[in-house]
Short mmCIF file of C-alpha atoms and ligand atoms in Angstrom, two decimals:
data_model
loop_
_atom_site.label_atom_id
_atom_site.label_comp_id
_atom_site.label_asym_id
_atom_site.label_seq_id
_atom_site.Cartn_x
_atom_site.Cartn_y
_atom_site.Cartn_z
CA UNK A 623 0.07 0.00 0.02
CA UNK A 624 2.91 2.41 -0.80
CA UNK A 625 1.02 5.33 -2.13
CA UNK A 626 1.18 8.83 -1.03
CA UNK A 627 -2.52 9.59 -1.99
CA UNK A 628 -3.88 6.74 0.42
CA UNK A 629 -7.04 7.68 2.24
CA UNK A 630 -6.80 6.66 5.98
CA UNK A 631 -9.33 6.92 8.58
CA UNK A 632 -7.76 6.70 12.06
CA UNK A 633 -10.57 5.64 14.94
CA UNK A 634 -9.38 7.19 18.23
CA UNK A 635 -7.82 10.40 18.88
CA UNK A 636 -5.89 9.66 21.89
CA UNK A 637 -2.05 10.11 22.00
CA UNK A 638 -1.50 7.31 19.46
CA UNK A 639 -4.06 8.08 17.10
CA UNK A 640 -2.90 11.59 17.04
CA UNK A 641 0.73 10.66 16.57
CA UNK A 642 -0.63 8.35 13.84
CA UNK A 643 -2.35 11.22 12.12
CA UNK A 644 0.63 13.25 12.24
CA UNK A 645 3.00 10.81 10.68
CA UNK A 646 0.45 9.56 7.95
CA UNK A 647 -0.14 13.35 7.04
CA UNK A 648 3.61 14.29 6.95
CA UNK A 649 4.02 11.47 4.60
CA UNK A 650 1.24 12.76 2.19
CA UNK A 651 -1.85 10.39 3.14
CA UNK A 652 -5.17 11.86 3.23
CA UNK A 653 -6.14 11.47 7.03
CA UNK A 654 -9.63 11.50 8.55
CA UNK A 655 -9.62 10.97 12.43
CA UNK A 656 -12.78 9.82 14.14
CA UNK A 657 -13.26 10.19 17.79
CA UNK A 658 -16.29 9.29 20.00
CA UNK A 659 -15.38 11.75 22.89
CA UNK A 660 -16.07 15.58 22.00
CA UNK A 661 -12.27 16.39 22.53
CA UNK A 662 -9.15 14.93 21.32
CA UNK A 663 -6.97 13.31 23.93
CA UNK A 664 -9.75 12.61 26.44
CA UNK A 665 -9.51 8.82 26.80
CA UNK A 666 -7.02 7.30 29.05
CA UNK A 667 -4.64 9.79 27.58
CA UNK A 668 -6.28 12.52 29.80
CA UNK A 669 -5.39 10.42 32.74
CA UNK A 670 -1.75 9.68 32.23
CA UNK A 671 0.80 11.05 34.55
CA UNK A 672 2.75 12.18 31.60
CA UNK A 673 6.18 10.96 32.26
CA UNK A 674 8.17 10.05 29.12
CA UNK A 675 11.13 8.11 30.49
CA UNK A 676 13.22 5.18 30.44
CA UNK A 677 14.42 5.19 33.94
CA UNK A 678 11.03 3.64 35.47
CA UNK A 679 11.94 0.61 33.03
CA UNK A 680 14.09 -2.24 34.15
CA UNK A 681 17.07 -2.85 31.71
CA UNK A 682 16.50 -6.20 30.37
CA UNK A 683 12.90 -5.79 30.33
CA UNK A 684 11.28 -6.81 27.02
CA UNK A 685 10.36 -3.35 25.77
CA UNK A 686 13.51 -1.69 27.15
CA UNK A 687 15.11 -1.36 23.51
CA UNK A 688 11.82 -0.19 22.36
CA UNK A 689 11.42 2.65 24.77
CA UNK A 690 15.26 3.79 24.08
CA UNK A 691 14.24 4.13 20.54
CA UNK A 692 10.76 5.81 21.63
CA UNK A 693 12.84 8.46 23.66
CA UNK A 694 14.81 9.28 20.24
CA UNK A 695 11.63 9.75 18.51
CA UNK A 696 10.57 12.23 21.18
CA UNK A 697 13.79 14.22 20.67
CA UNK A 698 13.17 14.48 16.88
CA UNK A 699 9.68 15.42 17.50
CA UNK A 700 10.63 18.10 19.89
CA UNK A 701 12.90 19.49 17.35
CA UNK A 702 10.06 19.33 14.80
CA UNK A 703 7.32 20.85 17.10
CA UNK A 704 9.25 22.90 19.22
CA UNK A 705 5.81 24.92 20.39
CA UNK A 706 4.25 21.62 21.69
CA UNK A 707 7.03 21.20 24.22
CA UNK A 708 7.19 24.68 25.67
CA UNK A 709 5.42 23.46 28.90
CA UNK A 710 7.31 20.05 28.95
CA UNK A 711 10.04 19.66 31.75
CA UNK A 712 13.07 17.59 31.17
CA UNK A 713 14.87 15.26 33.54
CA UNK A 714 13.76 12.97 36.36
CA UNK A 715 15.15 11.92 39.64
CA UNK A 716 14.64 8.11 40.75
CA UNK A 717 15.73 6.26 43.49
CA UNK A 718 14.98 2.78 45.05
CA UNK A 719 14.81 1.94 48.76
CA UNK A 720 18.59 1.75 49.49
CA UNK A 721 21.72 3.23 47.78
CA UNK A 722 22.98 -0.11 46.65
CA UNK A 723 19.87 -0.81 44.70
CA UNK A 724 19.96 2.48 43.10
CA UNK A 725 23.73 2.33 42.17
CA UNK A 726 22.94 -1.16 40.80
CA UNK A 727 20.05 0.15 38.79
CA UNK A 728 22.12 2.99 37.55
CA UNK A 729 24.78 0.58 36.66
CA UNK A 730 22.46 -1.55 34.62
CA UNK A 731 20.89 1.65 32.66
CA UNK A 732 24.32 2.72 31.81
CA UNK A 733 25.43 -0.99 30.74
CA UNK A 734 22.34 -0.85 28.25
CA UNK A 735 23.63 2.39 26.71
CA UNK A 736 21.25 4.86 28.35
CA UNK A 737 22.42 8.19 29.51
CA UNK A 738 21.91 8.43 33.28
CA UNK A 739 24.05 9.81 36.02
CA UNK A 740 24.09 9.24 39.92
CA UNK A 741 23.71 12.42 41.92
CA UNK A 742 24.36 12.54 45.78
CA UNK A 743 22.31 13.95 48.57
CA UNK A 744 23.83 17.35 48.22
CA UNK A 745 23.06 17.95 44.44
CA UNK A 746 19.69 16.22 45.22
CA UNK A 747 18.91 19.00 48.05
CA UNK A 748 20.19 21.88 45.76
CA UNK A 749 17.97 20.76 42.82
CA UNK A 750 14.87 20.08 45.03
CA UNK A 751 15.25 21.98 48.36
CA UNK A 752 11.68 21.24 49.17
CA UNK A 753 12.45 17.59 49.43
CA UNK A 754 12.48 17.06 53.21
CA UNK A 755 14.49 13.86 53.19
CA UNK A 756 16.76 13.47 50.16
CA UNK A 757 18.08 10.13 49.55
CA UNK A 758 21.58 9.53 49.92
CA UNK A 759 21.71 9.03 46.08
CA UNK A 760 19.51 9.03 43.11
CA UNK A 761 19.58 8.52 39.41
CA UNK A 762 19.24 11.61 37.11
CA UNK A 763 17.71 10.73 33.63
CA UNK A 764 18.22 13.98 31.57
CA UNK A 765 16.35 12.65 28.54
CA UNK A 766 13.07 11.95 30.42
CA UNK A 767 10.37 14.47 29.90
CA UNK A 768 7.33 15.49 32.00
CA UNK A 769 4.29 16.79 29.54
CA UNK A 770 0.67 16.98 29.16
CA UNK A 771 -0.22 14.24 26.91
CA UNK A 772 -3.75 15.26 26.09
CA UNK A 773 -2.41 18.76 25.14
CA UNK A 774 0.43 17.11 22.93
CA UNK A 775 -2.22 14.81 21.20
CA UNK A 776 -4.35 17.95 20.13
CA UNK A 777 -0.98 19.78 19.25
CA UNK A 778 -0.20 16.76 16.86
CA UNK A 779 -3.44 16.72 15.27
CA UNK A 780 -3.25 20.61 14.77
CA UNK A 781 0.16 20.09 13.10
CA UNK A 782 -1.02 17.46 11.17
CA UNK A 783 -3.71 19.50 9.65
CA UNK A 784 -6.18 16.54 9.28
CA UNK A 785 -9.93 16.25 9.03
CA UNK A 786 -11.42 15.47 12.41
CA UNK A 787 -14.65 14.35 13.48
CA UNK A 788 -15.30 14.44 17.14
CA UNK A 789 -18.13 13.26 19.16
CA UNK A 790 -19.04 10.37 16.95
CA UNK A 791 -18.56 6.58 17.35
CA UNK A 792 -17.54 4.37 14.60
CA UNK A 793 -20.23 1.68 15.13
CA UNK A 794 -18.80 -0.88 12.59
CA UNK A 795 -16.46 -1.29 9.90
CA UNK A 796 -17.50 -1.49 6.14
CA UNK A 797 -16.69 -4.85 4.47
CA UNK A 798 -16.28 -5.08 0.81
CA UNK A 799 -15.34 -8.76 0.02
CA UNK A 800 -12.15 -9.42 1.99
CA UNK A 801 -11.41 -5.86 2.21
CA UNK A 802 -12.31 -3.26 4.74
CA UNK A 803 -13.40 -0.13 2.77
CA UNK A 804 -14.56 2.46 5.18
CA UNK A 805 -16.25 2.77 8.52
CA UNK A 806 -19.82 3.47 9.67
CA UNK A 807 -21.14 6.03 11.95
CA UNK A 808 -24.52 6.43 13.48
CA UNK A 809 -25.37 9.04 10.62
CA UNK A 810 -23.51 8.07 7.64
CA UNK A 811 -20.12 6.20 6.28
CA UNK A 812 -16.59 7.38 5.37
CA UNK A 813 -14.79 5.34 2.58
CA UNK A 814 -10.99 4.96 2.71
CA UNK A 815 -8.22 2.72 1.64
CA UNK A 816 -6.88 1.87 5.15
CA UNK A 817 -8.69 1.94 8.53
CA UNK A 818 -6.44 2.42 11.49
CA UNK A 819 -7.80 0.98 14.96
CA UNK A 820 -6.18 3.16 17.52
CA UNK A 821 -9.19 3.11 20.19
CA UNK A 822 -7.01 1.85 23.09
CA UNK A 823 -8.80 -0.54 25.41
CA UNK A 824 -11.72 -0.40 23.05
CA UNK A 825 -9.70 -1.47 20.00
CA UNK A 826 -11.14 -5.40 20.24
CA UNK A 827 -14.90 -4.12 20.03
CA UNK A 828 -14.18 -3.69 16.25
CA UNK A 829 -11.23 -6.16 15.50
CA UNK A 830 -13.72 -8.88 16.77
CA UNK A 831 -16.02 -8.15 13.59
CA UNK A 832 -13.35 -9.20 11.51
CA UNK A 833 -12.64 -12.58 13.64
CA UNK A 834 -9.52 -11.28 15.30
CA UNK A 835 -8.83 -10.39 18.93
CA UNK A 836 -5.69 -8.45 19.97
CA UNK A 837 -6.16 -9.50 23.61
CA UNK A 838 -5.87 -6.12 24.94
CA UNK A 839 -6.38 -5.75 28.59
CA UNK A 840 -7.54 -2.73 30.42
CA UNK A 841 -5.04 -2.07 33.38
CA UNK A 842 -6.01 0.42 35.95
CA UNK A 843 -3.94 2.98 37.41
CA UNK A 844 -4.76 5.92 39.50
CA UNK A 845 -4.02 9.61 38.78
CA UNK A 846 -4.27 12.28 41.36
CA UNK A 847 -3.71 16.07 41.03
CA UNK A 848 -3.54 18.64 43.74
CA UNK A 849 -3.99 22.33 43.40
CA UNK A 850 -1.28 24.20 44.80
CA UNK A 851 -0.27 27.70 44.90
CA UNK A 852 3.52 27.67 44.37
CA UNK A 853 6.02 25.92 42.51
CA UNK A 854 7.56 22.68 44.97
CA UNK A 855 9.31 20.44 42.79
CA UNK A 856 11.38 21.14 39.69
CA UNK A 857 11.70 17.58 38.37
CA UNK A 858 9.70 14.45 38.25
CA UNK A 859 10.57 12.67 41.45
CA UNK A 860 10.21 8.96 41.82
CA UNK A 861 11.00 7.21 45.11
CA UNK A 862 9.58 4.59 46.97
CA UNK A 863 5.80 5.46 47.78
CA UNK A 864 5.83 8.67 45.88
CA UNK A 865 5.84 9.75 42.13
CA UNK A 866 5.31 13.14 41.53
CA UNK A 867 5.82 16.08 39.09
CA UNK A 868 4.39 19.59 39.06
CA UNK A 869 3.31 21.55 35.93
CA UNK A 870 3.59 25.07 34.76
CA UNK A 871 0.32 25.86 36.41
CA UNK A 872 1.73 24.57 39.83
CA UNK A 873 -0.72 21.54 39.84
CA UNK A 874 0.97 18.59 41.44
CA UNK A 875 0.33 15.20 39.58
CA UNK A 876 0.89 11.88 41.32
CA UNK A 877 0.29 8.48 39.92
CA UNK A 878 -0.52 5.48 41.95
CA UNK A 879 -0.87 1.87 41.40
CA UNK A 880 -4.63 0.60 41.54
CA UNK A 881 -5.13 -1.74 44.63
CA UNK A 882 -8.63 -2.93 44.54
CA UNK A 883 -12.47 -1.91 44.33
CA UNK A 884 -12.78 -1.78 48.02
CA UNK A 885 -14.15 1.63 49.08
CA UNK A 886 -11.11 2.47 51.31
CA UNK A 887 -8.97 2.10 48.14
CA UNK A 888 -11.18 4.31 46.03
CA UNK A 889 -9.10 6.95 44.16
CA UNK A 890 -10.60 9.71 46.32
CA UNK A 891 -9.43 7.86 49.54
CA UNK A 892 -6.11 7.07 48.11
CA UNK A 893 -5.71 10.71 47.02
CA UNK A 894 -6.22 11.68 50.73
CA UNK A 895 -3.80 9.31 51.95
CA UNK A 896 -1.14 10.53 49.59
CA UNK A 897 -1.62 14.10 50.46
CA UNK A 898 -0.31 12.91 54.08
CA UNK A 899 2.73 11.27 52.43
CA UNK A 900 3.33 14.44 50.55
CA UNK A 901 3.27 16.51 53.70
CA UNK A 902 5.70 14.35 55.23
CA UNK A 903 8.08 14.12 52.18
CA UNK A 904 8.12 17.56 50.82
CA UNK A 905 7.77 21.07 52.28
CA UNK A 906 4.10 22.12 50.93
CA UNK A 907 2.65 25.49 51.03
CA UNK A 908 -0.67 26.02 52.71
CA UNK A 909 -3.76 24.75 51.01
CA UNK A 910 -2.53 22.02 48.87
CA UNK A 911 -5.80 20.16 48.11
CA UNK A 912 -7.08 17.33 45.95
CA UNK A 913 -8.71 18.38 42.80
CA UNK A 914 -8.80 15.11 40.76
CA UNK A 915 -8.72 11.48 41.72
CA UNK A 916 -9.75 9.10 39.18
CA UNK A 917 -8.70 5.68 37.81
CA UNK A 918 -7.59 5.33 34.12
CA UNK A 919 -7.63 1.98 32.17
CA UNK A 920 -4.38 1.53 30.16
CA UNK A 921 -4.20 -0.53 27.15
CA UNK A 922 -1.82 -3.43 28.14
CA UNK A 923 -0.78 -6.83 26.90
CA UNK A 924 0.46 -9.59 29.12
CA UNK A 925 3.78 -9.70 26.94
CA UNK A 926 4.51 -6.14 27.71
CA UNK A 927 4.61 -5.08 24.01
CA UNK A 928 2.48 -3.13 21.90
CA UNK A 929 0.69 -4.32 18.74
CA UNK A 930 1.23 -2.72 15.23
CA UNK A 931 0.30 -4.20 12.18
CA UNK A 932 -2.29 -5.26 9.43
CA UNK A 933 -5.03 -7.56 10.66
CA UNK A 934 -4.62 -10.97 9.08
CA UNK A 935 -6.94 -12.37 6.32
CA UNK A 936 -8.39 -9.18 5.48
CA UNK A 937 -7.12 -6.11 3.66
CA UNK A 938 -7.30 -2.38 4.75
CA UNK A 939 -7.42 -2.77 8.45
CA UNK A 940 -4.53 -1.86 10.90
CA UNK A 941 -4.30 -2.05 14.54
CA UNK A 942 -2.07 0.58 16.51
CA UNK A 943 -2.27 0.01 20.39
CA UNK A 944 -0.04 -0.79 23.60
CA UNK A 945 1.46 0.42 26.80
CA UNK A 946 3.07 2.82 27.78
CA UNK A 947 1.10 4.69 25.13
CA UNK A 948 2.37 8.14 25.83
CA UNK A 949 6.01 7.02 25.71
CA UNK A 950 5.47 5.05 22.68
CA UNK A 951 3.19 7.40 20.54
CA UNK A 952 5.50 8.97 18.53
CA UNK A 953 7.36 6.00 17.73
CA UNK A 954 4.31 3.94 17.02
CA UNK A 955 3.29 6.61 14.78
CA UNK A 956 6.41 6.64 12.66
CA UNK A 957 6.76 3.06 12.33
CA UNK A 958 3.10 2.54 11.37
CA UNK A 959 3.57 5.25 8.47
CA UNK A 960 6.91 3.68 7.41
CA UNK A 961 5.26 0.19 7.45
CA UNK A 962 2.08 1.24 5.29
CA UNK A 963 3.51 3.81 3.03
CA UNK A 964 7.11 2.75 2.69
CA UNK A 965 6.67 -1.02 3.10
CA UNK A 966 9.26 -1.19 5.88
CA UNK A 967 8.20 -3.35 9.06
CA UNK A 968 10.11 -2.64 11.98
CA UNK A 969 11.63 -5.81 13.82
CA UNK A 970 11.32 -4.05 17.20
CA UNK A 971 7.88 -4.94 17.74
CA UNK A 972 6.86 -8.67 17.30
CA UNK A 973 4.09 -9.58 14.89
CA UNK A 974 1.72 -11.23 17.54
CA UNK A 975 -0.49 -12.74 14.85
CA UNK A 976 -0.43 -9.22 12.77
CA UNK A 977 1.10 -8.87 9.56
C1 LIG B 515 -2.72 6.74 36.17
C2 LIG B 515 -1.94 6.58 34.78
C3 LIG B 515 -0.79 7.04 34.71
C4 LIG B 515 -0.09 6.98 33.27
N1 LIG B 515 1.19 7.44 33.16
C5 LIG B 515 1.70 7.25 31.81
C6 LIG B 515 3.03 7.77 31.86
O1 LIG B 515 3.50 8.41 32.55
N2 LIG B 515 3.61 7.58 30.55
C7 LIG B 515 3.07 6.69 29.43
O2 LIG B 515 3.63 6.47 28.40
N3 LIG B 515 1.62 6.22 29.79
C8 LIG B 515 1.02 6.44 30.86
N4 LIG B 515 -0.06 5.86 31.04
C9 LIG B 515 -0.75 5.02 30.16
C10 LIG B 515 -1.22 5.91 29.11
O3 LIG B 515 -2.32 6.76 29.41
C11 LIG B 515 -1.93 5.13 27.82
O4 LIG B 515 -0.93 4.27 27.37
C12 LIG B 515 -1.91 6.18 26.70
O5 LIG B 515 -2.78 7.28 26.66
C13 LIG B 515 -3.13 5.15 25.57
O6 LIG B 515 -3.04 6.10 24.53
P1 LIG B 515 -4.36 5.69 23.35
O7 LIG B 515 -4.37 6.85 22.41
O8 LIG B 515 -3.97 4.19 22.81
O9 LIG B 515 -5.51 5.49 24.11
P2 LIG B 515 -6.94 6.55 24.53
O10 LIG B 515 -6.24 7.81 25.07
O11 LIG B 515 -7.69 5.76 25.47
O12 LIG B 515 -7.29 6.90 23.16
C14 LIG B 515 -8.21 6.11 22.29
C15 LIG B 515 -9.53 6.78 21.93
O13 LIG B 515 -10.18 5.92 20.89
C16 LIG B 515 -11.60 6.52 21.02
N5 LIG B 515 -12.39 5.53 20.62
C17 LIG B 515 -12.37 4.17 21.05
N6 LIG B 515 -13.20 3.43 20.03
C18 LIG B 515 -14.07 4.39 19.37
C19 LIG B 515 -14.76 4.15 18.30
N7 LIG B 515 -15.30 2.89 18.08
N8 LIG B 515 -15.20 5.42 17.72
C20 LIG B 515 -14.62 6.43 18.08
N9 LIG B 515 -13.77 6.62 18.76
C21 LIG B 515 -13.15 5.51 19.62
C22 LIG B 515 -11.60 6.63 22.72
O14 LIG B 515 -12.69 7.42 22.96
C23 LIG B 515 -10.31 7.25 23.01
O15 LIG B 515 -10.31 8.67 22.94
C24 LIG B 515 -0.92 6.18 32.34
C25 LIG B 515 -2.18 5.87 32.47
C26 LIG B 515 -2.81 6.07 33.74
C27 LIG B 515 -4.33 5.53 33.81
#
């Protein structure tokens, strides 16, 4: 399908769909993005913590190499679209429960070719004066970025200059023989040469009609946001029990693992408990309060890898989905566009039944 004039429909305007739109449009495709919510970037992308990082991934993890490549894609994207990154903050500090563990983790990252540096308590205290008990050492990861993923999704769509239909669900795919030739909405149809399914956790709702399941799971995690009147932290800080960043509007963002459905572990209750932890660990101004507490469902595969490729046995349908979607989005967009439009399939992502 190596034609610059190809008509592409992308289902889902999360960070992944937005990146696909950007990369396909850049290569000359005619792109139509369809999103059931009224705003782009309002699926789980709106609940992401927004940490583009490698430091939180264990060297040796199945997706480590992929994430290294993804960070390089972010650097290129940043050079390409500087305005989309004006509010992004570079660099994070990461530490484990003791110094030996942190040092070993840093050594493993360095051995894997990742640019990290060990910093001592004095440096940490100078960089983060509101951290009350700085660890003896931490890993500084200069290539990491903190950003607003929903805003980046919208900026990518604007930069792509594609047709966007918001507030309309794709109800089904149109089949013409053994080929997908478009999508059906409640009030009409759109034709295309290729339909890309980038609907996150909902992707199998549509692939199933073609007899294929990606096996995507919905993996919950909690996002907490706190109103704050002043700057408190400069970088992303990630240590045992607390993963926190602050955006330019001074909102403090915290990500927490989901425990269970018990009332005591509801996002709001977790948010109040974490506020106490924040007071123990950080010098906070008066009046910091929880303004958002919600669970988000991440599109996750049990093998830890994303899915990217044509559906088997049928022409004209492509899937792009996976975790960590914010980190991987620019890479997935580029690889999909290269695959479809330049007939180059990356060996970085296993086929997992796709073509
Ligand atoms: C608390 C939390 C913290 C996280 N932190 C990070 C992080 O720091 N870094 C990171 O990389 N990832 C993080 N993630 C994961 C990240 O949010 C997801 O991996 C990523 O946003 C997935 O993007 P997506 O575009 O695939 O999905 P979505 O954002 O869900 O986009 C899919 C879109 O498709 C639309 N859609 C689905 N079906 C249809 C249809 N039939 N018709 C029309 N539209 C449809 C949906 O409405 C949705 O908007 C975090 C997640 C959570 C919950």
